[in-house]
Short mmCIF file of C-alpha atoms in Angstrom, two decimals:
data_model
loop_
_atom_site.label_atom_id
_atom_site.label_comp_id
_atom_site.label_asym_id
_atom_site.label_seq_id
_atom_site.Cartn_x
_atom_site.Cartn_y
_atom_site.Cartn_z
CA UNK A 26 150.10 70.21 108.93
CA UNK A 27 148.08 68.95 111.77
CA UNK A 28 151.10 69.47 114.00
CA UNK A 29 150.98 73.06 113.03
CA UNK A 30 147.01 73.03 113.56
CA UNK A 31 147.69 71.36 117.13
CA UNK A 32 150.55 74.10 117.69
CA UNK A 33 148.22 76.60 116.69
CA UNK A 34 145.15 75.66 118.97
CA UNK A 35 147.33 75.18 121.70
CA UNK A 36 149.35 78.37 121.53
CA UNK A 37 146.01 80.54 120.46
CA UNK A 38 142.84 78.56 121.64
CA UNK A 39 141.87 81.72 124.01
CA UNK A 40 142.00 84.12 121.14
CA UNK A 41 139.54 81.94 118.74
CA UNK A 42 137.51 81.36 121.31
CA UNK A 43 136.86 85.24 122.29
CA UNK A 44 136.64 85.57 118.67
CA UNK A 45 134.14 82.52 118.10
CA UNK A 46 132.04 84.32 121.55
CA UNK A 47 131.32 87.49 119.44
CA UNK A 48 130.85 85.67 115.86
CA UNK A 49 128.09 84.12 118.14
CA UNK A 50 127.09 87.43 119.79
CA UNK A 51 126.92 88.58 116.07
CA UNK A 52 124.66 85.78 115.53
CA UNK A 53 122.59 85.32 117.97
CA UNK A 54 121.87 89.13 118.44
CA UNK A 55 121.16 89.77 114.50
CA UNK A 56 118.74 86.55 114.54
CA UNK A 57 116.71 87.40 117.60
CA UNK A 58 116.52 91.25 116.83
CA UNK A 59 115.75 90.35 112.92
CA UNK A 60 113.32 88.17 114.22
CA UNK A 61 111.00 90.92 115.47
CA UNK A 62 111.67 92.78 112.83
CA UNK A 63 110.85 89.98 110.56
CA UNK A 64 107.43 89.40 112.41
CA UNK A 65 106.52 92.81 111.99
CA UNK A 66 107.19 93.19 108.23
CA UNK A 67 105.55 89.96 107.57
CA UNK A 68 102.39 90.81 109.56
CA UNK A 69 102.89 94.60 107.51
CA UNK A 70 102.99 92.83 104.38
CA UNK A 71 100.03 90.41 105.31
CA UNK A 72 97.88 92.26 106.92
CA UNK A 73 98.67 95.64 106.53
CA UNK A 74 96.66 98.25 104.31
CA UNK A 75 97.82 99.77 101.51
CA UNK A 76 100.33 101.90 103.03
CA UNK A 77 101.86 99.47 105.38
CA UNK A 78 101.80 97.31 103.17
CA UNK A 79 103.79 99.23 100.64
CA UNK A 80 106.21 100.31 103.26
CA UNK A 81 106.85 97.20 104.34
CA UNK A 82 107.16 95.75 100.74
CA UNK A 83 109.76 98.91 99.81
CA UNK A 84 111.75 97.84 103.08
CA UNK A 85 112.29 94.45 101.93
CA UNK A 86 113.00 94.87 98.77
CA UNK A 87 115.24 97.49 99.58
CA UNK A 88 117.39 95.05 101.81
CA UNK A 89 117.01 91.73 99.66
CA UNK A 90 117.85 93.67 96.72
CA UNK A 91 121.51 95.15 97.87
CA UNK A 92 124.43 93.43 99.35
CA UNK A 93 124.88 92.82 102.65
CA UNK A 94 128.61 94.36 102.10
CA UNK A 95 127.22 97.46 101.54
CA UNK A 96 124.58 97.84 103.79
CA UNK A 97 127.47 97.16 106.08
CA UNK A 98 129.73 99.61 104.91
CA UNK A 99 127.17 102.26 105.18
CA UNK A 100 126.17 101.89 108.65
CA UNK A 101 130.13 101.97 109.37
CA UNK A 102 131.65 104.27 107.03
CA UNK A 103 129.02 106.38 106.10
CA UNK A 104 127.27 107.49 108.71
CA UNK A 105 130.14 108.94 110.43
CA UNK A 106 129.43 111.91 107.84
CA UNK A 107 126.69 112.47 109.57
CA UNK A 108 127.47 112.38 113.13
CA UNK A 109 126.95 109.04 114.08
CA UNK A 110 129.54 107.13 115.07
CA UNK A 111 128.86 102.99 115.74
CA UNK A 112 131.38 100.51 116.72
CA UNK A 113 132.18 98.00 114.86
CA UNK A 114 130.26 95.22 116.73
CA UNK A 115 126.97 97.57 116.86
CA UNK A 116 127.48 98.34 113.18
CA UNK A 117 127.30 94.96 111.96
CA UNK A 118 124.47 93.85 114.46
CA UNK A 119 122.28 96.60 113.15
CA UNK A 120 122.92 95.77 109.61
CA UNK A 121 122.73 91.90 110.47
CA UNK A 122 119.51 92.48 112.26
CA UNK A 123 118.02 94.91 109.77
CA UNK A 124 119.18 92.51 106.33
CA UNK A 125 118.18 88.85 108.67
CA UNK A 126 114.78 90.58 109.22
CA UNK A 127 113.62 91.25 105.69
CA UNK A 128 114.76 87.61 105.04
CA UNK A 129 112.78 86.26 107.85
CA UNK A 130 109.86 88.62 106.57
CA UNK A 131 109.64 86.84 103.63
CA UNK A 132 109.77 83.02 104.97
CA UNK A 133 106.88 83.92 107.56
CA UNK A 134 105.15 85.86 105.11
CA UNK A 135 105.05 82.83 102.93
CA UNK A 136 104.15 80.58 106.22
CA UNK A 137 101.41 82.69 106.98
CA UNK A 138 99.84 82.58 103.46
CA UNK A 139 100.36 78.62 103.36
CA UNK A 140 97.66 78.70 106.41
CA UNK A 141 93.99 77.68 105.54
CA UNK A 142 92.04 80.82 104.90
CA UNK A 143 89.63 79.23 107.39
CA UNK A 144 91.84 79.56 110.42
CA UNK A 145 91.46 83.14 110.53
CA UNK A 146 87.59 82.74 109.47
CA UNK A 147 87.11 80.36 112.11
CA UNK A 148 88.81 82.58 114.98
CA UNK A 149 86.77 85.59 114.06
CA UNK A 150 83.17 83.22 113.92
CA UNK A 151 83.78 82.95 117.59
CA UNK A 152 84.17 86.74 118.40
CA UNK A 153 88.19 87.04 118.20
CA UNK A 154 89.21 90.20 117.51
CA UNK A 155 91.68 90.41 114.23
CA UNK A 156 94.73 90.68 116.70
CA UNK A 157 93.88 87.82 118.87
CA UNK A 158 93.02 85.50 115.97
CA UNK A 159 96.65 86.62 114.57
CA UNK A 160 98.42 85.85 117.70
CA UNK A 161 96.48 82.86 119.14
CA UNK A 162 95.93 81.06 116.05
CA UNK A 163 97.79 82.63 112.33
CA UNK A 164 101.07 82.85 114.54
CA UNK A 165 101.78 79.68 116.48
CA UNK A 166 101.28 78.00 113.31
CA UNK A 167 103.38 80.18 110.90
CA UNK A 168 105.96 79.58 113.65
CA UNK A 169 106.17 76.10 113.29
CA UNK A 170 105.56 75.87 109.66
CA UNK A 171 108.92 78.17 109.24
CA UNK A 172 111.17 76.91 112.03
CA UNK A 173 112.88 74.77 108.89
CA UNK A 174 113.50 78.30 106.92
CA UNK A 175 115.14 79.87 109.68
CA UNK A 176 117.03 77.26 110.34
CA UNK A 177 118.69 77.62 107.05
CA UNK A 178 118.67 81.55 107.68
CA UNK A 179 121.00 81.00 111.00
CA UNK A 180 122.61 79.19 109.19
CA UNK A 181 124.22 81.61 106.30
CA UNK A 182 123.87 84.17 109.21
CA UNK A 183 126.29 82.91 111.56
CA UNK A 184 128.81 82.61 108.39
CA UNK A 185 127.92 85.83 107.11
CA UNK A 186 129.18 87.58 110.62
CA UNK A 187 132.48 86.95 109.16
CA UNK A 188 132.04 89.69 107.37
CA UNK A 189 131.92 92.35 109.93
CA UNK A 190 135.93 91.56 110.43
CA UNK A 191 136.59 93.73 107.33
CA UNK A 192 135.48 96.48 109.56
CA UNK A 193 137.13 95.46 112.65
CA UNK A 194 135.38 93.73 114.22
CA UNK A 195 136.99 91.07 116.51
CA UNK A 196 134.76 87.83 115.21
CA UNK A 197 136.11 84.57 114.58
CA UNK A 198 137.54 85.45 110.67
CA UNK A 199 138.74 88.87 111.86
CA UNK A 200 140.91 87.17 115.21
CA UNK A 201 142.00 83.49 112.77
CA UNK A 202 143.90 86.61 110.61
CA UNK A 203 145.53 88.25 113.17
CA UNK A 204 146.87 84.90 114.19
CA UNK A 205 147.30 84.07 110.80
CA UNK A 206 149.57 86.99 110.13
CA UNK A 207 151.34 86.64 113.07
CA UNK A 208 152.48 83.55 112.18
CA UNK A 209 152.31 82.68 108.52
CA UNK A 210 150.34 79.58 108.90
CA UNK A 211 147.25 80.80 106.91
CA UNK A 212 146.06 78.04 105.42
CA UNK A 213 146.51 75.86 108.74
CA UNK A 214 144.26 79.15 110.87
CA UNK A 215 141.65 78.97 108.21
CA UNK A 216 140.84 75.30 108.15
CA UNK A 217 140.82 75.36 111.64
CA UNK A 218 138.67 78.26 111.73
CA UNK A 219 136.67 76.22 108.68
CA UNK A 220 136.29 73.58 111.22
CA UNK A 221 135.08 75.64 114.06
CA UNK A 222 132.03 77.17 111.90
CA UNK A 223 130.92 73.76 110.82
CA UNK A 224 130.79 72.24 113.94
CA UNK A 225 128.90 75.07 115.43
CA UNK A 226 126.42 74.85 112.52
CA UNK A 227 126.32 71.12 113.37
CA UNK A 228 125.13 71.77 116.76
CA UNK A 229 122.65 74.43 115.76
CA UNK A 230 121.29 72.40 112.97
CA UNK A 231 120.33 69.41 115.63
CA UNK A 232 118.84 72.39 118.21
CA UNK A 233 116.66 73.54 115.62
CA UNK A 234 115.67 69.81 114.79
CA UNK A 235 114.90 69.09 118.25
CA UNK A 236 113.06 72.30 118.63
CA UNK A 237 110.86 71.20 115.17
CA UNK A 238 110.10 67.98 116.65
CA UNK A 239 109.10 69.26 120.04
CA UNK A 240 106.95 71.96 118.59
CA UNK A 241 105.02 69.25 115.98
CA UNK A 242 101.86 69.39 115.91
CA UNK A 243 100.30 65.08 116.70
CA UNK A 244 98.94 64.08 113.21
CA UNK A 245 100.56 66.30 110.80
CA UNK A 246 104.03 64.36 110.94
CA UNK A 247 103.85 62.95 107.34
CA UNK A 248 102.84 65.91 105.51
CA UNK A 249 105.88 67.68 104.42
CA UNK B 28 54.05 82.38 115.79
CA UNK B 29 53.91 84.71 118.42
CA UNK B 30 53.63 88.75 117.91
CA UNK B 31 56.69 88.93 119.47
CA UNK B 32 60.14 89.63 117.54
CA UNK B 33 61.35 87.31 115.55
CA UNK B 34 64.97 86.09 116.65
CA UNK B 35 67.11 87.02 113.44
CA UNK B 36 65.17 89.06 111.06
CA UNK B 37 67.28 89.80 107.34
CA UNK B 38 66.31 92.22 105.82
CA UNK B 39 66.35 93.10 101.95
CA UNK B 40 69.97 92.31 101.66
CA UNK B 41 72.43 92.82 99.15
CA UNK B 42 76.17 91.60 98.03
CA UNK B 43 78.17 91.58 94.89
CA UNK B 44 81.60 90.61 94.12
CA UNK B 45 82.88 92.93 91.47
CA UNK B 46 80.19 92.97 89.19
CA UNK B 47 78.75 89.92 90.34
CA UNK B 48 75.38 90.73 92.09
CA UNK B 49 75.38 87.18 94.49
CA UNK B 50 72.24 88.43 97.05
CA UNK B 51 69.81 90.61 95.92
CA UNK B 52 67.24 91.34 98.38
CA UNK B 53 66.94 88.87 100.51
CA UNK B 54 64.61 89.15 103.45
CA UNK B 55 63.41 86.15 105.94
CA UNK B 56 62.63 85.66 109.54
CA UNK B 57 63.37 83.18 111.99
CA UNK B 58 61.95 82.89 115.76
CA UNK B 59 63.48 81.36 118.90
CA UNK B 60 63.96 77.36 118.19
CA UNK B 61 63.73 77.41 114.01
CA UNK B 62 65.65 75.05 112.10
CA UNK B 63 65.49 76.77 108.66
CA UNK B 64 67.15 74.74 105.73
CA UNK B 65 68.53 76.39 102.86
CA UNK B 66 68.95 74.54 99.71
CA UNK B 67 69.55 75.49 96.20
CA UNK B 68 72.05 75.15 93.29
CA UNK B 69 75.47 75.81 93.65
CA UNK B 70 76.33 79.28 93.17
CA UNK B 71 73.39 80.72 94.27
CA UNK B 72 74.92 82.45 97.41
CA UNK B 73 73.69 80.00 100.07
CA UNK B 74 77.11 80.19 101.79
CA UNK B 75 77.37 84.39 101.20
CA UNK B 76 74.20 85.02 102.87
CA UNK B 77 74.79 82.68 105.86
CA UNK B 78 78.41 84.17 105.65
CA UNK B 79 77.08 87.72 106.23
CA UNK B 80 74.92 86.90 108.22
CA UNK B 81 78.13 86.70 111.05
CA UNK B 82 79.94 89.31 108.70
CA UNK B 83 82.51 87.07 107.61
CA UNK B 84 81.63 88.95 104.64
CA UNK B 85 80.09 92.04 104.94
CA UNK B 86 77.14 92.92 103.32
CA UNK B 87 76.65 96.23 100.40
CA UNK B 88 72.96 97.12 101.70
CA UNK B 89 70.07 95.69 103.67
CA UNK B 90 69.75 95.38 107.38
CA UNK B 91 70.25 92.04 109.84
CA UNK B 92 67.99 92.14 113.18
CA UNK B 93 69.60 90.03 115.87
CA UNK B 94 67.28 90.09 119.18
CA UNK B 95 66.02 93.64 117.91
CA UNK B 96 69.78 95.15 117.15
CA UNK B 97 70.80 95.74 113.97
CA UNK B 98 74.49 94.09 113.90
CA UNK B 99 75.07 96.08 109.84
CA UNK B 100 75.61 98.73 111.73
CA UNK B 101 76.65 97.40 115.40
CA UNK B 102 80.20 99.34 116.38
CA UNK B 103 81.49 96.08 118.01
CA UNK B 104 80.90 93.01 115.51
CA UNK B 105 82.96 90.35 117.90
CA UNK B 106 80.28 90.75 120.76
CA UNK B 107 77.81 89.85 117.66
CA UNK B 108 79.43 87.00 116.74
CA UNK B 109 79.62 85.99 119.97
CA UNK B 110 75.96 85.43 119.47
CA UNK B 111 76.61 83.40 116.46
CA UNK B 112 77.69 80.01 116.01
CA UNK B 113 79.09 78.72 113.04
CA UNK B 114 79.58 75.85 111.30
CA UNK B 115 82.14 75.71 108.76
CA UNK B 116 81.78 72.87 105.72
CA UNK B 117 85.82 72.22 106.22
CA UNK B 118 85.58 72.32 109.61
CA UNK B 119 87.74 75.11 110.56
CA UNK B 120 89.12 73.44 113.18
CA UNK B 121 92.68 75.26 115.14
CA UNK B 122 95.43 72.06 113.77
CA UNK B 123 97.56 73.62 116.57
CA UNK B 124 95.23 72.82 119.52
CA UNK B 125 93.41 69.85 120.74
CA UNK B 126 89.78 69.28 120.20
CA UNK B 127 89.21 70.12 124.28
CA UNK B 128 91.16 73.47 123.49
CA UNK B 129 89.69 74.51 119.99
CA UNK B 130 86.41 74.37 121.71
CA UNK B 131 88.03 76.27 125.23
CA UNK B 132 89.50 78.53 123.55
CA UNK B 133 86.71 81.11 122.77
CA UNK B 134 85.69 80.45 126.58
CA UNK B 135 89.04 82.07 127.95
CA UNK B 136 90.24 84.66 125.27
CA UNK B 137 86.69 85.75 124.41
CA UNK B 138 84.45 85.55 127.33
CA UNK B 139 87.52 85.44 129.39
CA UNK B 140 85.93 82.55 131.41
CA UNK B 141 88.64 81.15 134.13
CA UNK B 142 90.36 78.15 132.60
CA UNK B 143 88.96 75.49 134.65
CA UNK B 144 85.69 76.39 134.21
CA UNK B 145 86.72 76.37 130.98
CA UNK B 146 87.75 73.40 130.44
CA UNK B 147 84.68 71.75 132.35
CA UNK B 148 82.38 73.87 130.12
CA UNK B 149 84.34 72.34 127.23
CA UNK B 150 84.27 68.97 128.44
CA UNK B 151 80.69 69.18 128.32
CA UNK B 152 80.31 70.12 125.10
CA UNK B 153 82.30 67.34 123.87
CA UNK B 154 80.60 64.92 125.69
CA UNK B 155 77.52 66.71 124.10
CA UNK B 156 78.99 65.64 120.37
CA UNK B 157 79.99 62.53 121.94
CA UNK B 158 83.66 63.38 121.98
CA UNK B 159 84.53 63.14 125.72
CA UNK B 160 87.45 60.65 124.74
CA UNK B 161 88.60 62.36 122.33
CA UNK B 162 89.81 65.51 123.93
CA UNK B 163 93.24 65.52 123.89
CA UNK B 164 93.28 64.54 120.17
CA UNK B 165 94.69 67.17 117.25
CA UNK B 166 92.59 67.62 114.54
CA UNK B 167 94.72 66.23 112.23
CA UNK B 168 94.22 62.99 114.37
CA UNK B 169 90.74 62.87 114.15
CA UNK B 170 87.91 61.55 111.44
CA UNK B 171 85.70 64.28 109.36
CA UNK B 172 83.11 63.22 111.40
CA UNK B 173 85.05 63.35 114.31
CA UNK B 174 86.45 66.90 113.22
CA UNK B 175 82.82 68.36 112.38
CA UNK B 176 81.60 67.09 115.40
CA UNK B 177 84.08 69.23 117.42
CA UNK B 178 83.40 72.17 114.92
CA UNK B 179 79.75 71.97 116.66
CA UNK B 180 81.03 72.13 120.03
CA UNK B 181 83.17 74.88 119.97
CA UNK B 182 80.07 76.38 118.06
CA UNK B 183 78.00 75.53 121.41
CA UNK B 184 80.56 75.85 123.96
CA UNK B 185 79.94 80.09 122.83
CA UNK B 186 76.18 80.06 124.18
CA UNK B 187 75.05 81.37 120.76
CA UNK B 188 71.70 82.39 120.05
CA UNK B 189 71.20 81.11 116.78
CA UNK B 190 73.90 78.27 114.95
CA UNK B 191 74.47 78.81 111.04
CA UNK B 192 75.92 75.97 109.14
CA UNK B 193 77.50 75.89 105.68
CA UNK B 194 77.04 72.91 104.27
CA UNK B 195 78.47 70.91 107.23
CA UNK B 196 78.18 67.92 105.74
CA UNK B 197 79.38 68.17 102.01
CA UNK B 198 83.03 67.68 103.05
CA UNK B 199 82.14 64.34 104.31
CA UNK B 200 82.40 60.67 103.09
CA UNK B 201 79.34 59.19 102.96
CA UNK B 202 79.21 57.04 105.90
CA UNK B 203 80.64 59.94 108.51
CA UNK B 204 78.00 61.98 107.39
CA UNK B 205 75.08 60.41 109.47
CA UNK B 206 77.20 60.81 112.84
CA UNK B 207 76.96 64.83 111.77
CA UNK B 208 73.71 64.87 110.86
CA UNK B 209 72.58 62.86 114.09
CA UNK B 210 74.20 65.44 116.44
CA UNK B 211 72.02 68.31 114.45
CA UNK B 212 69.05 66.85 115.20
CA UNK B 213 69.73 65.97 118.74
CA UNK B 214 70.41 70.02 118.37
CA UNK B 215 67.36 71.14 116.80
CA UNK B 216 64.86 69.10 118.99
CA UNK B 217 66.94 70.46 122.14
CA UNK B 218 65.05 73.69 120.90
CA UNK B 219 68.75 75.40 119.61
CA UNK B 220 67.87 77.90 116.66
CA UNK B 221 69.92 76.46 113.41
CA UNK B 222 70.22 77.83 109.99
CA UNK B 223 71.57 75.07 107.45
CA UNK B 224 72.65 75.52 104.03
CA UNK B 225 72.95 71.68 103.05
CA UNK B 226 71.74 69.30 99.98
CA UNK B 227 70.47 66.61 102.57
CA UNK B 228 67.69 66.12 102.42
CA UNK B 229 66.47 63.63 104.55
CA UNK B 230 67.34 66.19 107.19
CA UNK B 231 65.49 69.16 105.43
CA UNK B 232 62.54 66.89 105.22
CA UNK B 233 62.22 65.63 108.94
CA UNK B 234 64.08 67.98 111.02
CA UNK B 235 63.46 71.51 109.64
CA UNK B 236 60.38 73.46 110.10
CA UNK B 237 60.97 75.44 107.39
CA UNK B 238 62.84 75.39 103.57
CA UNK B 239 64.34 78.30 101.73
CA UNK B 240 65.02 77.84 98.16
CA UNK B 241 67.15 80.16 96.97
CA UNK B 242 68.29 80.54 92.99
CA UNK B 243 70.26 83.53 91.98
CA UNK B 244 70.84 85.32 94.45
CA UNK B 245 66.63 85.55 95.48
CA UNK B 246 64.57 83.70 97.73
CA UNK B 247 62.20 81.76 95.15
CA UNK B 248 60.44 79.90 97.46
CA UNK B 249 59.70 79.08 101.24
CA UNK B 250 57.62 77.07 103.46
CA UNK B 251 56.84 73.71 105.32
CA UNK B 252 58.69 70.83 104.12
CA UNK B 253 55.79 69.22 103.54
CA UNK B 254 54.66 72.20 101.02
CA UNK B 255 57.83 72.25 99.30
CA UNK B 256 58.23 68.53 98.54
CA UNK B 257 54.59 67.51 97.86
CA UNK B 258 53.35 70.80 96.28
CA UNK B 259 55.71 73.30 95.65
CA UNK B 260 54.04 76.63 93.81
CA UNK B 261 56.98 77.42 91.81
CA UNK B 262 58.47 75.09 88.95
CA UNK B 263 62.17 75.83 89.39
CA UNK B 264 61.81 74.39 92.93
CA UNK B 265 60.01 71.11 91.45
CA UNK B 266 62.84 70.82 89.13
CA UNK B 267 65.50 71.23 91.86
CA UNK B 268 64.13 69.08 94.02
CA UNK B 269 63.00 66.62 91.55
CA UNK B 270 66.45 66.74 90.92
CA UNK B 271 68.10 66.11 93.95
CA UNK B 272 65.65 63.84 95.36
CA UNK B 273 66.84 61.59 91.44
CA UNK B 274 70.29 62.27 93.27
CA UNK B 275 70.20 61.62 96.70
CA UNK B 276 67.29 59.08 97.05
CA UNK B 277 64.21 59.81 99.10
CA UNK B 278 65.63 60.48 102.07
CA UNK B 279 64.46 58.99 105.12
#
């Protein structure tokens, strides 16, 4: 078995890498873009009146409540119907994006409510306007108080971009089964593919450590 | 007093939460250099009126002269609170920044003051609190004390006109309390206007000029500290402050 797994990585190590390059393009791209998204839902859902806030509430729930699969699958089969055409890669970054966001919605929602009410007082008893008192002191703290969430949100993220390979595109899963049919091995491509995921989670779980630690704020460190 | 216009001037003011009628009508005046003392049982809307008074919670009726502007109905309520200091009974402090930037802050995205002036206008206000060494501390580093102490500068640092202070104290073990109370007198007798909601009395009774008693949501009483203690006119304050002294001792 591991001879076949050596074979295997020797013969096809260029392939699973390109592959493991757009699983983290995937990624990467869904988490940054659904962060913004995720920022502005949140502050909709906070902040916003009535209508904002209901919009913003429909959009999550909307996203939470279906699966991912199909969100997918509409992006990249349906819309065609209607003109629009995506690739493969675009299609799943969009839905990614657009399903990581409401996610990340919800975690800084619930890391801006777990802020003392008197932080926001205190900014507008010096003359901050509401913006400024959101950015300069409700957001830097949210941010750190949810860095552990979205680790854990990465996290299923970067394994969820496996699915885009059922429509095509060339990630990590979708490349370890053209290999895999190529040359029987199946079992021997997935584990190594198994392997490849959890060392990259590895590595991102100790960047998102160090990036916890650096961000602490002097004092707080035992309350958890 | 002079003839000339009182500082902060309230007006017949109202608030209710829901049903809950917490001000109704109150009206008072304070001139340049007051320390005015509010006391009264819990519940009475002490911290509501102060609160409004920076519209932190906005009021349902009644009018609130700053300097001769109405701020109920001023368009831009930051450049009023500006004007305002205040003092919150948990502190309020940023837990992100230091104590040197919670009280810089206000200096650079407010007034929009270049940072190193800033910071050298912060500096002094710590020093004021006597906090200089504790600049680069996080809040969560420092004592209550310590915390309401920088709560005061960052207050100050704002040039405000007039300081309110919700019961700055109560949040306080007893032995920090006297480091709080020691920097608000320093205040008051450096001629800063200062509106207190607070149960101590020992302060009320040397260092204000004036006491409010309020009970349900209406002024009952007001006058001299000497008045009020020795011969108050109305019963319910005799009570209360039979009360509290029974409590709290005899102050100093």
């Amino acid at each position: 078995m591991f001879s076949i797994m050596a074979e295997i990585i020797t013969n096809h190590w260029q392939t699973l890498l390109r592959g493991l390059g757009v699983t983290l393009e995937l990624t990467l791209a869904s988490v940054v873009i659904g962060f913004f998204i995720g920022i502005l839902l949140a502050l909709g859902r906070v902040y916003g009146n009535r209508l904002i806030y209901g919009i913003c509430t429909v959009i999550v729930e909307i996203i939470r409540g279906t699966p991912l699969l199909v969100q997918l699958f509409i992006l990249y089969y349906g819309l065609p119907a209607y003109g629009i055409r995506l690739g493969a890669v675009t299609s799943s970054i969009i839905a990614f994006s657009i399903n990581s966001g409401a996610y990340q919605a919800e975690y800084l929602r619930g890391s801006i409510q777990s802020l003392e009410k008197n932080q926001m007082l205190a900014a507008r008893s010096i003359g901050m306007t509401r913006p400024q008192a959101i950015t300069l002191i409700v957001l830097p703290q949210a941010f750190r108080r949810v860095i552990p969430a979205w680790t854990n949100e990465f996290i299923y993220l970067l394994k969820y971009t496996s699915l885009a390979y059922i429509v095509g595109a060339p990630e990590l899963m979708g490349v370890a089964k053209i290999i895999g049919s190529r040359i029987y091995f199946y079992f021997e491509v997935y584990l190594i593919v198994a392997f490849i995921y959890l060392a990259v989670v590895i590595v991102f779980t100790k960047i998102f450590d160090f990036v916890e630690k650096k961000f602490k704020i002097p004092g707080l460190e035992t309350i958890r | 007093m002079s003839e000339k216009e009182p500082l902060l001037k309230v007006v017949d003011l109202h608030k209710a939460f829901g049903k809950n009628e917490v001000l109704k009508g109150i009206s008072f005046e304070m001139n340049k250099g007051d320390t005015k003392v509010i006391i009264g049982p819990s519940g009475t809307g002490k911290s509501t009126l102060i609160a409004c008074i920076n519209h932190l919670v906005a009021p349902d009726r009644g009018e609130i002269w700053l300097e001769g502007e109405n701020t109920v109905t001023a368009k831009n309520i930051n450049r009023i609170r500006q004007k305002i200091g205040f003092v919150f009974q948990d502190f309020g402090l940023f837990n992100h920044l230091t104590a040197l930037k919670n009280v810089m802050i206000g200096l650079v995205k407010v007034k929009k003051m270049p940072k190193d002036k800033a910071r050298k206008r912060a500096m002094e206000e710590l020093d004021r609190v006597g906090l200089s060494d504790q600049a680069k501390s996080y809040p969560a580093q420092l004592s209550g004390g310590q915390k309401q102490r920088v709560g005061i500068a960052r207050a100050l640092a704002m040039d405000p006109k007039i300081i309110l202070f919700d019961e700055p104290t109560s949040a306080l073990d007893p032995e920090l309390i006297g480091e709080v109370l020691h920097v608000m007198q320093d205040l008051a007798q450096s001629g800063m206007t200062m509106l207190v909601v607070t149960h101590e009395m020992g302060f009320a009774r040397t260092v204000s000029n004036e006491i409010i008693f309020m009970e349900n949501g209406v002024i009952v009483e007001q006058g001299t500290p000497e008045k009020l203690f020795k011969n108050p006119e109305n019963k319910r304050t005799k009570e209360f402050l039979f009360k509290l002294e029974d409590l709290y001792g005899e102050g100093e």
